[in-house]
Amino acid sequence: MHLKRRITKLGIYQAGKPIEEVQKEYGLTKVIKLASNENPYGCSPRAISAGNKMLQQLALYPDSNATALKGKLASHHNVKEEQLLLGNGSDEIIQLLCRSILDETCNSVMADITFPQYRHNSMIEGAEIRQVPLMDGYHDLDSMARAVDENTKVVWICNPNNPTGTYINEKSLRLFLEQIPSTCLVVIDEAYAEYVAALDFPNSMSLVHEYNNVLLLRTFSKAYGLASCRVGYAVGNENLIASLNIVRAPFNVGKLSQAVAAAALDDQAFIQETHIKNRTEMEKYYQFCTANKLAYYPSQTNFLLFEVKQSGELLFEKLLKEGVIVRPGEKLGFPNFIRVTIGKEDDNAVVLEKLNKYINS
Ligand SMILES: *Cc1c(COP(=O)(O)O)cnc(C)c1O
């Protein structure tokens, strides 16, 4: 049996360690997992009760068109239902986009370093990968625009960027879009949109109205606290969405997930609360970095990438033994840094105390 050659050169996604595994391995009762940017406050109680009710209907196939959820999303974002595509997480939409658009004859442009799934899925389709280094942790949009040519089919913009947490403002994004040919799709991945506090963050829904070649990605996995449900969505041009629907598997989003996501969307107070608590707790990490003279990337997300002045990998191991899971920067391309998801007040206090100990020893 022979796989496509290029697949054999790729590796399996390295997910953060599951809590249960760490508990067993180190004999711990409590583990604080701040490695995968999950919402530490869980999800809306309304989502849970909607899910509970739906458990009676597990024998049924889901609505292939996710009509109810789409209807809610359409009014929430003031777009047409025909402009929405739902995915098994936005990960699946990235895969769908690559499968539908890319092949060996074209190239795909993205930042280096950004969310790894853009590169991974572009490579599987055989496209040439053009990675443009970040500038001080920010997308270098001028260089990215210059990397685009007549064979570029997709440009990936992660805003705010994972793993740096940095963002692109409206003015810069508009200047960039003006330089991109209409034949090239610009995917703007806003997985952390609900966490953004910056006032000059792009109003991307209006960009979708203005530019036919802009496609937005959003997800229920981060601020909505539904990572397990696997629901993401794209907002874009109706014709493109219709074409992507041809490629999509008919029942890609489960019935339970559709119901839970729809109920979660109705509870915007939960999102507001999550947003506020996250910003309050983020400040504590900023203060910690400033007090210890550690460089960090100002974040518009629920995670912070900061310097630890020692191997992030070794610090990760030490913290792991004490029941705290973070992401070592080495795994993300930032040696001597760690990426920490902003947790709950009590957990952050524990983590910051441990960090203090290791940074100053
Ligand atoms: C977490 C994340 C995603 C994937 O989210 P799912 O909807 O869970 O697949 C996509 N993009 C970025 C930048 C992310 O951080």
Tab-separated table of N, CA, C and O and ligand atoms in Angstrom, residues 36-37 88-92 94 115 118 158 160-162 189 191-192 218-222 227 230-232 303, ligand 1:
chain	number	residue	atom	x	y	z
A	36	SER	N	-4.493	24.083	26.192
A	36	SER	CA	-5.216	23.989	24.911
A	36	SER	C	-6.235	25.104	24.684
A	36	SER	O	-7.103	24.986	23.826
A	37	ASN	N	-6.118	26.168	25.461
A	37	ASN	CA	-6.975	27.352	25.298
A	37	ASN	C	-8.467	27.059	25.431
A	37	ASN	O	-9.307	27.719	24.823
A	88	ASN	N	-17.173	20.333	11.594
A	88	ASN	CA	-16.827	19.551	12.776
A	88	ASN	C	-15.608	20.224	13.416
A	88	ASN	O	-14.479	19.767	13.309
A	89	GLY	N	-15.865	21.378	14.013
A	89	GLY	CA	-14.782	22.260	14.442
A	89	GLY	C	-14.310	23.062	13.243
A	89	GLY	O	-14.549	22.662	12.097
A	90	SER	N	-13.669	24.213	13.495
A	90	SER	CA	-13.145	24.963	12.338
A	90	SER	C	-11.986	24.205	11.700
A	90	SER	O	-11.670	24.404	10.529
A	91	ASP	N	-11.393	23.286	12.446
A	91	ASP	CA	-10.379	22.388	11.865
A	91	ASP	C	-10.904	21.707	10.593
A	91	ASP	O	-10.207	21.618	9.595
A	92	GLU	N	-12.150	21.239	10.671
A	92	GLU	CA	-12.694	20.551	9.502
A	92	GLU	C	-12.904	21.514	8.342
A	92	GLU	O	-12.766	21.135	7.175
A	94	ILE	N	-11.059	24.106	7.654
A	94	ILE	CA	-9.722	24.313	7.068
A	94	ILE	C	-9.420	23.162	6.096
A	94	ILE	O	-8.968	23.366	4.963
A	115	PHE	N	-1.176	29.075	13.247
A	115	PHE	CA	-1.897	27.827	13.527
A	115	PHE	C	-1.457	26.748	12.520
A	115	PHE	O	-1.559	26.944	11.316
A	118	TYR	N	-3.167	25.095	8.843
A	118	TYR	CA	-3.190	25.673	7.479
A	118	TYR	C	-2.117	24.991	6.631
A	118	TYR	O	-2.359	24.573	5.506
A	158	CYS	N	-4.488	34.534	10.661
A	158	CYS	CA	-4.993	34.092	11.957
A	158	CYS	C	-5.069	35.320	12.854
A	158	CYS	O	-4.049	35.864	13.266
A	160	PRO	N	-7.039	37.013	16.220
A	160	PRO	CA	-5.660	37.095	16.698
A	160	PRO	C	-4.896	35.811	16.395
A	160	PRO	O	-5.499	34.753	16.249
A	161	ASN	N	-3.565	35.948	16.341
A	161	ASN	CA	-2.730	34.826	15.936
A	161	ASN	C	-2.500	33.838	17.086
A	161	ASN	O	-2.289	34.226	18.222
A	162	ASN	N	-2.584	32.563	16.754
A	162	ASN	CA	-2.167	31.498	17.665
A	162	ASN	C	-0.818	31.013	17.117
A	162	ASN	O	-0.763	30.671	15.940
A	189	ASP	N	-9.092	33.581	10.202
A	189	ASP	CA	-9.454	32.676	11.291
A	189	ASP	C	-9.557	33.472	12.593
A	189	ASP	O	-8.548	33.938	13.125
A	191	ALA	N	-10.739	32.436	15.674
A	191	ALA	CA	-11.114	31.491	16.715
A	191	ALA	C	-11.268	32.162	18.089
A	191	ALA	O	-12.002	31.678	18.946
A	192	TYR	N	-10.558	33.282	18.295
A	192	TYR	CA	-10.564	33.943	19.612
A	192	TYR	C	-11.336	35.256	19.609
A	192	TYR	O	-11.179	36.068	20.521
A	218	ARG	N	-14.962	30.961	12.490
A	218	ARG	CA	-15.262	31.124	13.921
A	218	ARG	C	-15.462	29.737	14.519
A	218	ARG	O	-15.679	28.769	13.791
A	219	THR	N	-15.457	29.672	15.852
A	219	THR	CA	-15.616	28.360	16.488
A	219	THR	C	-16.354	28.457	17.826
A	219	THR	O	-16.322	29.511	18.483
A	220	PHE	N	-17.002	27.373	18.200
A	220	PHE	CA	-17.607	27.252	19.520
A	220	PHE	C	-16.639	26.609	20.522
A	220	PHE	O	-17.010	26.360	21.663
A	221	SER	N	-15.428	26.325	20.073
A	221	SER	CA	-14.488	25.583	20.924
A	221	SER	C	-13.787	26.435	21.981
A	221	SER	O	-13.284	25.901	22.952
A	222	LYS	N	-13.693	27.725	21.773
A	222	LYS	CA	-12.874	28.530	22.671
A	222	LYS	C	-13.751	29.271	23.685
A	222	LYS	O	-14.108	28.687	24.695
A	227	ALA	N	-15.396	22.801	23.224
A	227	ALA	CA	-14.371	22.142	22.400
A	227	ALA	C	-14.718	20.691	22.090
A	227	ALA	O	-14.424	20.184	21.008
A	230	ARG	N	-17.178	20.002	18.948
A	230	ARG	CA	-16.665	20.131	17.581
A	230	ARG	C	-17.630	20.882	16.682
A	230	ARG	O	-18.233	20.316	15.769
A	231	VAL	N	-17.828	22.150	16.951
A	231	VAL	CA	-18.627	22.986	16.051
A	231	VAL	C	-17.850	24.252	15.708
A	231	VAL	O	-17.492	25.038	16.585
A	232	GLY	N	-17.589	24.417	14.420
A	232	GLY	CA	-16.991	25.645	13.918
A	232	GLY	C	-17.805	26.089	12.727
A	232	GLY	O	-18.637	25.332	12.227
A	303	PHE	N	-4.874	33.223	26.015
A	303	PHE	CA	-3.578	32.627	26.337
A	303	PHE	C	-2.493	33.682	26.234
A	303	PHE	O	-2.691	34.744	25.636
B	1	LIG	C1	-8.446	26.221	18.427
B	1	LIG	C2	-8.256	26.825	17.088
B	1	LIG	C3	-8.950	26.380	15.960
B	1	LIG	C4	-9.709	25.073	15.934
B	1	LIG	O1	-10.839	25.087	16.570
B	1	LIG	P1	-11.898	23.905	16.421
B	1	LIG	O2	-13.129	24.668	16.052
B	1	LIG	O3	-11.940	23.271	17.750
B	1	LIG	O4	-11.479	22.973	15.342
B	1	LIG	C5	-8.805	27.043	14.771
B	1	LIG	N1	-7.967	28.090	14.669
B	1	LIG	C6	-7.260	28.525	15.706
B	1	LIG	C7	-6.349	29.662	15.530
B	1	LIG	C8	-7.366	27.912	16.947
B	1	LIG	O5	-6.618	28.315	17.971
